[in-house]
Coordinates of C-alpha atoms in Angstrom, one line a residue:
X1 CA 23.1 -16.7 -9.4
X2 CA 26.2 -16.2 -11.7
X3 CA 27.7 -12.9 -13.0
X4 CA 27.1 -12.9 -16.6
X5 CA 29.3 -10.4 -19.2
X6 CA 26.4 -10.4 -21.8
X7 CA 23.9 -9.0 -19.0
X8 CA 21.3 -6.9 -20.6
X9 CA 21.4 -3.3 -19.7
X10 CA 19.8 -2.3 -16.8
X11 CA 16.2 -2.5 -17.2
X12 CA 14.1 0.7 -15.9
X13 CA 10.5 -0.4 -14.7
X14 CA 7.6 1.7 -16.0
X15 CA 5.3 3.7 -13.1
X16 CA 2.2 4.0 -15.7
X17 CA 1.4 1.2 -13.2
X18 CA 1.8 3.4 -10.0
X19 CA 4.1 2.9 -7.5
X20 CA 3.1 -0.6 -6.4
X21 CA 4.6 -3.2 -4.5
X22 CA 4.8 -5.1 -8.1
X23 CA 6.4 -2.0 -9.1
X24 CA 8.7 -1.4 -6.6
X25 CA 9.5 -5.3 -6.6
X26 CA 10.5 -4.9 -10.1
X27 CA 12.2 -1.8 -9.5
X28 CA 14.7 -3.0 -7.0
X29 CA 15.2 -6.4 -8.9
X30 CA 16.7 -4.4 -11.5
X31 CA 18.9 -2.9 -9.2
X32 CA 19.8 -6.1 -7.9
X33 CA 20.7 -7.9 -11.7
X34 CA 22.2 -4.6 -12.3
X35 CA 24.6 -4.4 -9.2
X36 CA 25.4 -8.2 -9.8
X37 CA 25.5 -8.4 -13.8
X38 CA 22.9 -11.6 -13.4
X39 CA 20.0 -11.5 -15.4
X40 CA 16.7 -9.9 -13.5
X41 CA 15.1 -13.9 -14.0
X42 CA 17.6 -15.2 -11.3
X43 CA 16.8 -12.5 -8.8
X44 CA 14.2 -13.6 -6.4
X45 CA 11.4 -11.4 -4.8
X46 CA 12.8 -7.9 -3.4
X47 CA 9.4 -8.2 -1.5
X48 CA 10.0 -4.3 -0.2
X49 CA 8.2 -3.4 2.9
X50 CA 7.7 -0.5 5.1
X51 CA 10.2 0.2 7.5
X52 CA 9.8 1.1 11.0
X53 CA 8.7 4.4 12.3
X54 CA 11.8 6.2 12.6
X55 CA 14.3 4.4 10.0
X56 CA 15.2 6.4 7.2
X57 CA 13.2 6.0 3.9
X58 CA 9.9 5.0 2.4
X59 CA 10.7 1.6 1.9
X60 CA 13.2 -1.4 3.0
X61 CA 14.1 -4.9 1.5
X62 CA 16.5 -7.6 2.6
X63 CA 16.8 -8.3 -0.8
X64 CA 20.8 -8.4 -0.6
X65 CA 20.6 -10.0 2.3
X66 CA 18.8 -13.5 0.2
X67 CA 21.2 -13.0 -2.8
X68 CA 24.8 -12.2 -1.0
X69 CA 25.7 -16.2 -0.5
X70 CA 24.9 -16.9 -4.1
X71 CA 26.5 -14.1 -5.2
X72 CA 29.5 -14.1 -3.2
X73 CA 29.7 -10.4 -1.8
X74 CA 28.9 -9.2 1.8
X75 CA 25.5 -8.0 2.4
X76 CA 26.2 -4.7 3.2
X77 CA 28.4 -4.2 0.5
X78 CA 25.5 -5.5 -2.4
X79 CA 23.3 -3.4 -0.2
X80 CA 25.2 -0.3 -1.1
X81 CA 26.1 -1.3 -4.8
X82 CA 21.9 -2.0 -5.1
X83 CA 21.2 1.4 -3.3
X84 CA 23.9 2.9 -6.0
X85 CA 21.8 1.6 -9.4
X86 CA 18.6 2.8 -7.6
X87 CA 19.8 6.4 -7.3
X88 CA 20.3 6.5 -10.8
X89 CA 16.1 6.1 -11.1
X90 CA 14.1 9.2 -11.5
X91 CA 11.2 8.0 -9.1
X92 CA 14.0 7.6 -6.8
X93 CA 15.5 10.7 -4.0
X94 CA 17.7 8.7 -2.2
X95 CA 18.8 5.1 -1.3
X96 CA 20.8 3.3 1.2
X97 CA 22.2 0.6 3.1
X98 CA 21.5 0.1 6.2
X99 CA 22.5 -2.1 9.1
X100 CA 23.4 -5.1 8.0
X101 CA 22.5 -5.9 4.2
X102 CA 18.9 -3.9 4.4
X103 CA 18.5 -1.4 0.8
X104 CA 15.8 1.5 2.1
X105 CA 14.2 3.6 -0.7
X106 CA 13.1 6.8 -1.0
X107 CA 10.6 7.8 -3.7
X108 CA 9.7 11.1 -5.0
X109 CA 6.4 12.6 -3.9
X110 CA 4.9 12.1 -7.1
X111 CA 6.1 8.4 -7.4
X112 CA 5.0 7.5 -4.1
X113 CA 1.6 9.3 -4.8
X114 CA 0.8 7.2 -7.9
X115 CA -0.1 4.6 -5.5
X116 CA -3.4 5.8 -4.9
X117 CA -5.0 5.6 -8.2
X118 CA -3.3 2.4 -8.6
X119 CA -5.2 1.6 -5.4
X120 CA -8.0 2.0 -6.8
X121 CA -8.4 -0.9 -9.2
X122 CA -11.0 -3.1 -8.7
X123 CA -8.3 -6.2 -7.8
X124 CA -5.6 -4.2 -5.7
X125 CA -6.1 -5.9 -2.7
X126 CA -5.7 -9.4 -4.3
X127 CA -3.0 -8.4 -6.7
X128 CA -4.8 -8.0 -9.7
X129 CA -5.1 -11.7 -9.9
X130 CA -8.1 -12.5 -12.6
X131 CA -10.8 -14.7 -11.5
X132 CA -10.7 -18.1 -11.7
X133 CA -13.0 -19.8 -14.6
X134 CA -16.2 -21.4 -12.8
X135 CA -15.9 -24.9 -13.5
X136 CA -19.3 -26.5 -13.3
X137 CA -20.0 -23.9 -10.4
X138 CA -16.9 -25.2 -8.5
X139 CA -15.6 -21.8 -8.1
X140 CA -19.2 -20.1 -6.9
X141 CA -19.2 -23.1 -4.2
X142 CA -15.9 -22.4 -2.8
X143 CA -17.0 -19.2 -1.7
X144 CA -19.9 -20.4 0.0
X145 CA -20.3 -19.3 3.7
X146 CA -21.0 -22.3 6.5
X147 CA -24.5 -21.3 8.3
X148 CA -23.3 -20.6 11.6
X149 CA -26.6 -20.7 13.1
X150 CA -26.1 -24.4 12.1
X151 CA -23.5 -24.3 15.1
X152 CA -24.8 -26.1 18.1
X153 CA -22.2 -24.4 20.6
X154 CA -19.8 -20.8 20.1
X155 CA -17.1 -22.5 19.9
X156 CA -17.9 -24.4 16.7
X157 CA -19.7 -21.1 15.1
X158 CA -16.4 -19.6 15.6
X159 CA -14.1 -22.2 14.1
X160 CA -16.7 -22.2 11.2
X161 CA -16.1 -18.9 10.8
X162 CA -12.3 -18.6 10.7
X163 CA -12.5 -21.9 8.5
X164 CA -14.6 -19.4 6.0
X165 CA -12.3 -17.2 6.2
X166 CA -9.3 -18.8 5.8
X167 CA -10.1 -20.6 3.0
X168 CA -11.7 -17.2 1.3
X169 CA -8.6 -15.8 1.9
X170 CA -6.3 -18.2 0.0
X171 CA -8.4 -18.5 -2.9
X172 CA -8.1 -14.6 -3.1
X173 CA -4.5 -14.8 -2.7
X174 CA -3.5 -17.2 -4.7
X175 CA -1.8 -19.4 -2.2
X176 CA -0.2 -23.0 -2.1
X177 CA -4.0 -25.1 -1.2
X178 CA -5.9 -23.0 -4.2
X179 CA -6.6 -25.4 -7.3
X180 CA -6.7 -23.2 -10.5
X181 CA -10.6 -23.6 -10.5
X182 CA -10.8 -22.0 -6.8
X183 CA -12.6 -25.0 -5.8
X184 CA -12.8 -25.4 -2.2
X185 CA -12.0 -28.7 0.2
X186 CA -14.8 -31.7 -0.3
X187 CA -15.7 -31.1 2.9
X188 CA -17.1 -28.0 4.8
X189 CA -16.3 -27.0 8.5
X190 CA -19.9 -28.1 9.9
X191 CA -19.3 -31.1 7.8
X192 CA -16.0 -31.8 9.0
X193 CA -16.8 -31.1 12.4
X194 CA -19.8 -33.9 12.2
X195 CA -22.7 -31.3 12.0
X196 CA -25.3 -29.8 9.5
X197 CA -24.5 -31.3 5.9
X198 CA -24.3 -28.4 3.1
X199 CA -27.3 -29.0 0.7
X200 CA -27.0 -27.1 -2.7
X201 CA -30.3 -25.2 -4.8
X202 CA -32.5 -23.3 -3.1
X203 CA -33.4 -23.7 1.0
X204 CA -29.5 -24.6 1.2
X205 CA -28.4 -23.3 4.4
X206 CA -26.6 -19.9 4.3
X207 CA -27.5 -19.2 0.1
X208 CA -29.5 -16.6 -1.0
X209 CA -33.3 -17.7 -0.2
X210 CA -32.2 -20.1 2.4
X211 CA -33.7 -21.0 5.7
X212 CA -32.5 -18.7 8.5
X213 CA -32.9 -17.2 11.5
X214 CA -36.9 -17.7 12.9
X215 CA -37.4 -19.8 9.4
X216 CA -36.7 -16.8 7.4
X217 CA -34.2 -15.9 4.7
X218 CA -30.8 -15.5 5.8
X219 CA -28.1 -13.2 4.9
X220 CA -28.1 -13.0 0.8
X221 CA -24.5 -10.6 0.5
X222 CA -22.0 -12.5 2.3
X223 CA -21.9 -15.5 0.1
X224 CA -19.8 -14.9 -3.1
X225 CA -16.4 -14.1 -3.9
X226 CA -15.1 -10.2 -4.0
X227 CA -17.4 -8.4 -5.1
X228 CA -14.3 -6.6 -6.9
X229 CA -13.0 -9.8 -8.4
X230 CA -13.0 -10.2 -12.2
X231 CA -14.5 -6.8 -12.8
X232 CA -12.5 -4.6 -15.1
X233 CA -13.0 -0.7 -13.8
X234 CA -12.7 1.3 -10.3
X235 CA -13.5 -1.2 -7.5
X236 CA -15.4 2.5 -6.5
X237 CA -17.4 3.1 -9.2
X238 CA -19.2 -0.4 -9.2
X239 CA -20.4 -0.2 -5.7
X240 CA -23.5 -2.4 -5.2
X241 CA -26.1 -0.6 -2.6
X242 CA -26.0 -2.6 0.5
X243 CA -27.3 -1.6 3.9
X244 CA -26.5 -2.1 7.4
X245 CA -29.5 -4.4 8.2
X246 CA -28.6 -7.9 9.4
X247 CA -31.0 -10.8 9.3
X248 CA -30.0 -12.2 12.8
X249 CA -30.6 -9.0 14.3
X250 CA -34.8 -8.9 12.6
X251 CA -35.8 -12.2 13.5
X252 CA -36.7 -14.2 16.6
X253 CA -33.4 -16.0 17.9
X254 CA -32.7 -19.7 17.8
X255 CA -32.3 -21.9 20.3
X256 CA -28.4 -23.0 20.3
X257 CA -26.0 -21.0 21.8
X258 CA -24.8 -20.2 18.4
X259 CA -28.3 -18.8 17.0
X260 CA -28.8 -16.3 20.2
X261 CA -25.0 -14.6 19.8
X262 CA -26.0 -13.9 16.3
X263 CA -29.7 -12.3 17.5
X264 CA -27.4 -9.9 19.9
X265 CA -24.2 -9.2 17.2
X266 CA -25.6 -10.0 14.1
X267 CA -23.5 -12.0 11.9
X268 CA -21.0 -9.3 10.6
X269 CA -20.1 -8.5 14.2
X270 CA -19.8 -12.1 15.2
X271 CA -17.7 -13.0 12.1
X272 CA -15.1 -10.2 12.5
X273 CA -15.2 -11.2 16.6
X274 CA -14.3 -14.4 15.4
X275 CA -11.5 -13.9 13.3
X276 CA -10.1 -11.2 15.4
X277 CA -7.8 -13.1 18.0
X278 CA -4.8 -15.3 16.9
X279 CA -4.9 -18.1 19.3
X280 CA -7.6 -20.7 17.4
X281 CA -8.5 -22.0 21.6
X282 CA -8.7 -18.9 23.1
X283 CA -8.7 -18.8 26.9
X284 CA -12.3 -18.7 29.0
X285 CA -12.5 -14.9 29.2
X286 CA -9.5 -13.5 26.6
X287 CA -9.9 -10.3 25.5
X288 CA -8.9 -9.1 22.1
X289 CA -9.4 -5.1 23.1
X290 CA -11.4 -3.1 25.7
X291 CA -15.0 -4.7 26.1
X292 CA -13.9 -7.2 23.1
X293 CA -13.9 -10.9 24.4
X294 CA -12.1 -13.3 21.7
X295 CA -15.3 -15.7 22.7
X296 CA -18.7 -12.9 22.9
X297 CA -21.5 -14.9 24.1
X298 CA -25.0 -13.7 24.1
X299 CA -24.9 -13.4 27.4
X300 CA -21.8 -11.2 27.5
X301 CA -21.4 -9.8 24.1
X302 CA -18.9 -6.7 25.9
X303 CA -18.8 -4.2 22.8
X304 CA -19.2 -6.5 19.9
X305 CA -22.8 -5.3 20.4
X306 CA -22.7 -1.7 19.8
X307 CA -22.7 0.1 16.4
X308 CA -20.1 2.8 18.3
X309 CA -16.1 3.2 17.4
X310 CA -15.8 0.4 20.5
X311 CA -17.0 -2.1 18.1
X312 CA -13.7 -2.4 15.8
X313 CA -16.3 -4.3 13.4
X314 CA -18.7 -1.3 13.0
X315 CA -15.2 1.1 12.8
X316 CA -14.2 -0.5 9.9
X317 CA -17.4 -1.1 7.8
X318 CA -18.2 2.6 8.8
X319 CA -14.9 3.6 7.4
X320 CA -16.0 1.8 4.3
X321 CA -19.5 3.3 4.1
X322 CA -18.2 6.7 4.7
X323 CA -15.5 6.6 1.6
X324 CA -18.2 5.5 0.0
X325 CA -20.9 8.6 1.0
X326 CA -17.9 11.1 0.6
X327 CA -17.8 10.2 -3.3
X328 CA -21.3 10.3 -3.7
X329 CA -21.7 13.9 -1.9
X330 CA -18.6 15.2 -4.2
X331 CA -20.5 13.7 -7.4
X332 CA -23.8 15.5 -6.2
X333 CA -21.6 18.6 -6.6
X334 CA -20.6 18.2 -9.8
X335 CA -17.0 16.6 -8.7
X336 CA -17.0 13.6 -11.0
X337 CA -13.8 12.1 -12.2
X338 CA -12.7 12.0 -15.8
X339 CA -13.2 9.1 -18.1
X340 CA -9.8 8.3 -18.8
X341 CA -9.2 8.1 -14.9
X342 CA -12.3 6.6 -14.5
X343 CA -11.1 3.9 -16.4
X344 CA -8.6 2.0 -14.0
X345 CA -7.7 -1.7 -12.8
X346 CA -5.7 -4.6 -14.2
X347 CA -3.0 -2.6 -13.0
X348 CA -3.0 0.0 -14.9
X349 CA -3.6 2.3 -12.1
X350 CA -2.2 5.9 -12.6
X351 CA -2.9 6.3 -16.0
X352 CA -5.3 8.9 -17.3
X353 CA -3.1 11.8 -17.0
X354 CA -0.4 13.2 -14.5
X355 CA -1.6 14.4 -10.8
X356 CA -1.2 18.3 -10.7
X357 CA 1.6 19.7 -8.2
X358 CA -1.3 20.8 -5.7
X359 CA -3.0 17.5 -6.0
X360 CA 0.4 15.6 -5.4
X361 CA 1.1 18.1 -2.8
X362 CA -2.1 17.1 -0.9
X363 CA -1.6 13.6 -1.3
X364 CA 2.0 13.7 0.5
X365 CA 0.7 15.7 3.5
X366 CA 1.5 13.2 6.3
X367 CA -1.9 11.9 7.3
X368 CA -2.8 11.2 3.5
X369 CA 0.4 9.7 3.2
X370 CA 0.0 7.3 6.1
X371 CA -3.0 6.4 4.6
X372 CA -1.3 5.7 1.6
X373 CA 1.3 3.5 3.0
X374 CA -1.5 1.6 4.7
X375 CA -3.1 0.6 0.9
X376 CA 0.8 0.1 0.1
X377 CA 0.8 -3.0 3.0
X378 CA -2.1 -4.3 1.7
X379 CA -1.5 -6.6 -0.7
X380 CA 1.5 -7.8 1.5
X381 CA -0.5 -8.7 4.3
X382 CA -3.5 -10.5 2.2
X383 CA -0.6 -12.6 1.2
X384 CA 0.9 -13.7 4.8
X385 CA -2.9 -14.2 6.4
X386 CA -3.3 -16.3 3.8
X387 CA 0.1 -18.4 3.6
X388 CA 0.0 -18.6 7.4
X389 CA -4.4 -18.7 7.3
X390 CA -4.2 -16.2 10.3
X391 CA -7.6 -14.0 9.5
X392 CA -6.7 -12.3 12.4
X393 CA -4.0 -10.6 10.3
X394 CA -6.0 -9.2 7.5
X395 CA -8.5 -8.2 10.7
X396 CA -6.0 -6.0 12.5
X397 CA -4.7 -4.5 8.9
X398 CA -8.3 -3.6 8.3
X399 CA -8.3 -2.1 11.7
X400 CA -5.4 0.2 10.8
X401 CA -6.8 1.3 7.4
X402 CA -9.9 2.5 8.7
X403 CA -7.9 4.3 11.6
X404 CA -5.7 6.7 9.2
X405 CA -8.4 6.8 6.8
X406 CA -10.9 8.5 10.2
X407 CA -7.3 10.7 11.0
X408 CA -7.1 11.7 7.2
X409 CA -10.5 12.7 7.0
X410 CA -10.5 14.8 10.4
X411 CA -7.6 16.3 9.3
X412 CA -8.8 17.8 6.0
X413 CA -11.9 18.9 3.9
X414 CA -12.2 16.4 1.0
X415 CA -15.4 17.7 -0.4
X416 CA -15.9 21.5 -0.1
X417 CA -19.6 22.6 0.3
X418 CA -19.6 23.9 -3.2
X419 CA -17.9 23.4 -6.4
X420 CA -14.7 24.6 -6.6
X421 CA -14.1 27.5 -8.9
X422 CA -10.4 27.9 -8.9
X423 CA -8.6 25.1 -11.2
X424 CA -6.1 24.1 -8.3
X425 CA -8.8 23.6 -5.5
X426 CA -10.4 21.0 -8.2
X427 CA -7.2 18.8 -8.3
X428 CA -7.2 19.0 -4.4
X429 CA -10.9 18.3 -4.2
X430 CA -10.0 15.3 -7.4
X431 CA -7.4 13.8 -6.0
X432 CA -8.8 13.4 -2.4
X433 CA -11.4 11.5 -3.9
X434 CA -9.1 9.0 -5.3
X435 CA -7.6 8.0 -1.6
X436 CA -11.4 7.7 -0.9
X437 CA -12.2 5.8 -3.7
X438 CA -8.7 3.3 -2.9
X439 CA -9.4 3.1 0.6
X440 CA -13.4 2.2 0.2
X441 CA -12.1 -0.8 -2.5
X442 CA -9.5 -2.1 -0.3
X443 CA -12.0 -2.3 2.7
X444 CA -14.9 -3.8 0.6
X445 CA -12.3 -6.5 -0.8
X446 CA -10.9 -7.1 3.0
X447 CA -14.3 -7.2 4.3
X448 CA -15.6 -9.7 2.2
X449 CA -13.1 -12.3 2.8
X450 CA -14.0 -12.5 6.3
X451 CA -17.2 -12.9 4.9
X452 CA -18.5 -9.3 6.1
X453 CA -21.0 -6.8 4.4
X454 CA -19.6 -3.5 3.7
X455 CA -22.3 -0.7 4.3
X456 CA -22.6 1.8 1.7
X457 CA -24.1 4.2 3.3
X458 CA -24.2 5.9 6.7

């Protein structure tokens, strides 16, 4: 990076956008060129994160930190000349250096708000990344989930499934191992590991109409990419119907130890049990949580079992199916969002008209905006599962969304029993709705990377 006297004047991002972390990116980038007099191309990634609980502001980045050698400055002082430009934004309250070459940002309520309809796009979770052309089917096949019933032993089911995820995960992403078509490895975990051989057209293990369980059909909703991906509107408004039933759990089981865990879990709790520790051997009896053994057999399943809040599985597809139900109740009473916010994703979030003050207000109470932050991460995290294919990452974030969402939604009444008469209530009522609507998205995406249903209704 090289100072540069013709630098171009400082470059404002646009929020139509919302408050992203493409936004924000772009927004302390500027800063950055700004402070330095380089051009905003020769500034890397700001890649702004959350700070820790008790450090001033909404956001941090090291970004002065990564630039001060080529620049020739001290951290800390680029930290306070980048924190300088960003006070002059209007999304911006306050921002400083701190400790040693670290910019944190504060945004105005109504900035940091915007996030939420943003949030709601169809593709938030994987960046709004289109979907890649299907080459001869080559991108339909990549998705495709290995039968773990096909697993002789737990152990292989369970590296079969963290395989599927893994490799789900960087096609969503984007990450170094993804060809532009999204096709996936020439060989499959059960093929790799020397067991059943995937067969394609119909009776193909693990499709839609193939052999399962007791001879029967197995699970037809797992197998395809994002349900989101590629679509153009509200990743809420095109919610497919799907229910909590489970194949495994209807038919007779099999006869390796594989097939009888998934006739006591089913094969949405086994899947998210098995992409929930981070060691890939875990040790004979690990735990990943109260009652939660990284390695559930059907002889001890602990609380993978149960459809209760033990089950971190069922929390998080309840979560989803509850978000879901929420906007559906509201839309029985007549709370039904207008077309031109109706009409969101590609990024272009939180358009449609400006928030009101009360809905803003009720957005930046401190539950709502925990949640918030949590659909702020989101994108971040998706990213580093993928680069470092650790599902257990994206399991633990989808862990913590449904927590604040279940805090948010004990905290407040998001759909009053009637329709709201006064003007003001609406907003409230309105915007609520949104953080449902970008919370159920975000879980439906997450879910179906690990290659897990998400319930739509309760």
């Amino acid at each position: 990076m090289q100072a540069d006297s013709r630098q171009e004047p400082r470059r404002e991002p646009p929020i139509d956008g919302g408050a992203t972390p493409w936004w924000l990116d772009d927004l302390l980038r500027s800063a950055a060129a700004a402070a330095t007099r380089t051009s905003l191309a020769s500034v890397p990634a700001a890649e702004p994160r959350r700070p820790p609980s008790g450090t001033r502001g909404d956001y941090a980045s090291a970004l002065a930190l990564r630039i001060a050698g080529a620049v020739g400055l001290p951290a800390e002082a680029l930290a306070a000349d980048i924190a300088a430009e960003l006070r002059l934004s209007p999304h911006v309250v306050s921002a400083a250096a701190e400790g040693r070459g670290f910019v944190n940002v504060t945004l105005t309520p109504r900035a940091r708000v915007s996030l939420v309809r943003a949030a709601c796009g169809a593709n938030y979770l994987m960046g709004y990344r289109p979907a890649p052309a299907d080459r001869g089917g080559r991108a339909a096949a990549a998705w495709a989930l290995t039968p773990l019933h096909a697993a002789e032993t737990v152990v292989r089911a369970r590296e079969w499934a963290r395989e599927d995820a893994r490799r789900r995960m960087v096609l969503a992403a984007g990450a170094d191992g993804a060809d532009d078509s999204g096709a996936r490895p020439s060989e499959t975990p059960a093929e790799a590991s020397g067991g059943v051989a995937r067969r394609t057209g119909p009776g193909a293990p693990g499709r839609a109409g193939a052999a399962g369980p007791g001879g029967s059909a197995g699970p037809r909703y797992y197998s395809g990419p994002p349900p989101s991906w590629g679509s153009s509107g509200r990743a809420a408004d095109e919610v497919t119907e799907v229910t909590w039933r489970d194949p495994y759990l209807d038919e007779p089981p099999g006869e390796s130890d594989a097939a009888r865990l998934l006739a006591v879990l089913g094969e949405a709790s086994a899947r998210f049990a098995f992409c929930r520790s981070a060691p890939e051997h875990p040790r004979a009896g690990e735990l990943t949580g109260p009652g939660l053994p990284a390695l559930p057999t059907a002889e001890e399943p602990g609380n993978w079992e149960r459809h209760t809040a033990a089950n971190p599985g069922f929390a998080v597809r309840y979560a989803h199916a509850h978000a879901v139900r929420t906007r559906a109740w509201a839309a029985d009473l007549g709370f039904v969002p207008s077309r031109a916010v109706a009409e969101v994703g590609s990024g272009a979030g939180a358009r449609g008209g400006a928030l009101a003050d009360d809905a803003v207000a009720a957005l930046d109470e401190p539950l709502a905006a925990a949640l918030a932050g949590c659909l702020f991460d989101g994108p971040g995290v998706l990213s580093a599962a993928a680069g470092r294919r650790q599902p257990h990452i994206l399991v633990r974030y989808l862990e913590g969304v449904a927590t604040a969402y279940h805090d948010w939604r004990e905290s407040c009444t998001a759909v009053p029993t009637s329709v709201a008469t006064d003007a003001a209530r609406g907003e409230v009522v309105m915007a609520r709705l949104e953080l449902c609507a970008a919370v159920a998205g975000v879980l439906r995406t997450g879910l179906s990377l690990l290659g897990v249903p998400a319930p739509t209704r309760l």
